[in-house]
Amino acid sequence: MSRPLSRLATRVAYASSQLPRVAWYAGHFYVMRRLAEQVRRNDGERPPPRQRSNTPLDRQLEEDRTALFEQDLANVEAGIYPVPADHDGSLLTLLDRSRLFFRDLPDIDQRRKRNATHEVLTTKTRGRRPAYYLQNFHFQSGGWLTDDSADRYDTQVEVLFKGTANAMRRQALPPLAEVFAGRDQRKLRLIDVGCGTGRFLDFVKQAWPRLPTLGLDLSDAYVRHARQHLRRWSRVHFIVANAEAIPAPDASVDAVTSIFMMHELPPPVRRTVIGEAARVLKPGGRLVMIDSLQRGDEPDYDAMLERFPHLYHEPYYASYLREDFAAIAKGCALAHRSDTKAFVSKVMVFDKT
Ligand SMILES: C[S@@+](CC[C@H](N)C(=O)[O-])C[C@H]1O[C@@H](n2cnc3c(N)ncnc32)[C@H](O)[C@@H]1O
């Protein structure tokens, strides 16, 4: 009797943690779209043809979104990680993040119209970061460089993905569980490269509270935000550093992860970063990357993926769509184990041979 009840309790807990946030962020998405239509009308632009709803593409996206949440729940039920706590903050924090998000939309829109992609490249920043980094990715204010940008980032990403970004990130946990199984977590080491505001590392700690982890990112502001977000955990460290030169000895870590970063890098830098991940991994160690689906992964999504970098400033996304990660990995002694789709993302797994 207790097993079905505890299964029911898990399902209720899962649904009550995920449904409200999907409603919240999807709601933001629809309001944002309405505001964009209003702006176009005010600017005297011809309205775009009314989008049909419930197209085959909409239906497939809906099915794949549902499959993502089903997989997320199945992972919880299999004991791979607990019912997730997304830690989006109190209602006041949520409202404040929402205000920050909406207040920035007109500036993003202006930047898109002017194709202003390099506002953050100034006499102050030039030379302090690689040139490819000093851009207004997604046309966002402050690029990767300001505290406001870090505070807005997770709302922006969750709105774009209508509340599924964290669920996609969590799909990196099952391949980590495979290599951590039966081992003393306190003796393992994990580095998350391009950790951003630390959302993925939070889920790593929820699954393995005593695992020593290092978050690495080139943004002071995002690392500050991540430190604050993960302050309740011990054995979590952060470093502001370039993923092209990971500050760790050869063969010193058991797992390297990288979430939603590869599409932000120029092709030669991707190769350097994957080479660095391979260098710091111990033999048998695992690299898990999550990023967008690529061209051909889901042919019905190809047109949507090709359109994406025209709406958001994503200078390296077109090359990402065609990148051969298995070939890059092979060149640095990483064996390609699997690719698994997770809604509009995929989980790529490689082992150091
Ligand atoms: C799209 S965000 C992804 C952040 C986070 N992993 C997530 O799940 O949302 C890309 C991150 O990569 C970082 N980044 C880009 N190039 C980098 C580099 N060369 N070295 C370290 N971090 C870098 C940016 O600062 C940013 O935080």
mmCIF file of N, CA and C in Angstrom, residues 45 56 70 75 81 100 123 128 171 188 190 208 213 236 249 270 272 295 336 342:
data_model
loop_
_atom_site.group_PDB
_atom_site.id
_atom_site.type_symbol
_atom_site.label_atom_id
_atom_site.label_comp_id
_atom_site.label_asym_id
_atom_site.label_seq_id
_atom_site.Cartn_x
_atom_site.Cartn_y
_atom_site.Cartn_z
ATOM 1 N N GLU A 45 4.676 49.133 -38.998
ATOM 2 C CA GLU A 45 5.097 47.974 -39.813
ATOM 3 C C GLU A 45 3.874 47.123 -40.144
ATOM 4 N N PRO A 56 1.368 21.195 -37.314
ATOM 5 C CA PRO A 56 2.084 19.951 -36.986
ATOM 6 C C PRO A 56 3.353 20.231 -36.172
ATOM 7 N N GLU A 70 8.247 13.860 -18.846
ATOM 8 C CA GLU A 70 8.059 12.449 -18.467
ATOM 9 C C GLU A 70 9.408 11.804 -18.136
ATOM 10 N N ASN A 75 13.359 9.872 -14.195
ATOM 11 C CA ASN A 75 14.675 9.919 -13.547
ATOM 12 C C ASN A 75 14.526 10.048 -12.029
ATOM 13 N N TYR A 81 17.895 11.407 -9.200
ATOM 14 C CA TYR A 81 17.943 12.674 -8.463
ATOM 15 C C TYR A 81 16.606 12.897 -7.762
ATOM 16 N N LEU A 100 12.622 43.135 -14.410
ATOM 17 C CA LEU A 100 13.908 43.311 -15.114
ATOM 18 C C LEU A 100 13.800 42.813 -16.549
ATOM 19 N N THR A 123 36.508 50.713 -24.902
ATOM 20 C CA THR A 123 37.934 50.874 -24.566
ATOM 21 C C THR A 123 38.232 50.218 -23.215
ATOM 22 N N ARG A 128 40.494 42.629 -22.539
ATOM 23 C CA ARG A 128 40.368 41.984 -21.223
ATOM 24 C C ARG A 128 39.681 40.628 -21.331
ATOM 25 N N GLN A 171 18.953 16.629 -17.676
ATOM 26 C CA GLN A 171 19.174 15.405 -18.444
ATOM 27 C C GLN A 171 20.662 15.061 -18.553
ATOM 28 N N LEU A 188 35.308 12.147 -5.667
ATOM 29 C CA LEU A 188 35.216 12.450 -7.097
ATOM 30 C C LEU A 188 35.375 13.962 -7.301
ATOM 31 N N LEU A 190 34.202 17.193 -10.139
ATOM 32 C CA LEU A 190 33.459 17.594 -11.348
ATOM 33 C C LEU A 190 33.731 19.076 -11.632
ATOM 34 N N TRP A 208 24.144 14.959 -5.603
ATOM 35 C CA TRP A 208 25.355 14.496 -4.894
ATOM 36 C C TRP A 208 25.856 15.628 -3.985
ATOM 37 N N THR A 213 32.763 20.229 -6.413
ATOM 38 C CA THR A 213 32.508 20.722 -7.770
ATOM 39 C C THR A 213 33.162 22.090 -7.958
ATOM 40 N N VAL A 236 31.502 23.574 -3.067
ATOM 41 C CA VAL A 236 31.269 24.156 -4.398
ATOM 42 C C VAL A 236 32.203 25.348 -4.513
ATOM 43 N N PRO A 249 45.118 20.375 -13.222
ATOM 44 C CA PRO A 249 46.166 19.500 -13.778
ATOM 45 C C PRO A 249 45.597 18.460 -14.741
ATOM 46 N N ARG A 270 35.769 25.948 -29.889
ATOM 47 C CA ARG A 270 35.105 24.691 -29.480
ATOM 48 C C ARG A 270 36.117 23.563 -29.379
ATOM 49 N N THR A 272 39.372 23.773 -28.945
ATOM 50 C CA THR A 272 40.299 23.992 -27.829
ATOM 51 C C THR A 272 39.647 23.599 -26.506
ATOM 52 N N ARG A 295 21.330 20.385 -36.919
ATOM 53 C CA ARG A 295 20.641 20.129 -38.191
ATOM 54 C C ARG A 295 20.569 18.614 -38.438
ATOM 55 N N HIS A 336 32.968 8.706 -28.267
ATOM 56 C CA HIS A 336 31.578 9.159 -28.274
ATOM 57 C C HIS A 336 30.679 8.028 -27.800
ATOM 58 N N ALA A 342 16.562 15.751 -25.884
ATOM 59 C CA ALA A 342 15.792 16.212 -24.722
ATOM 60 C C ALA A 342 15.084 17.493 -25.152
#
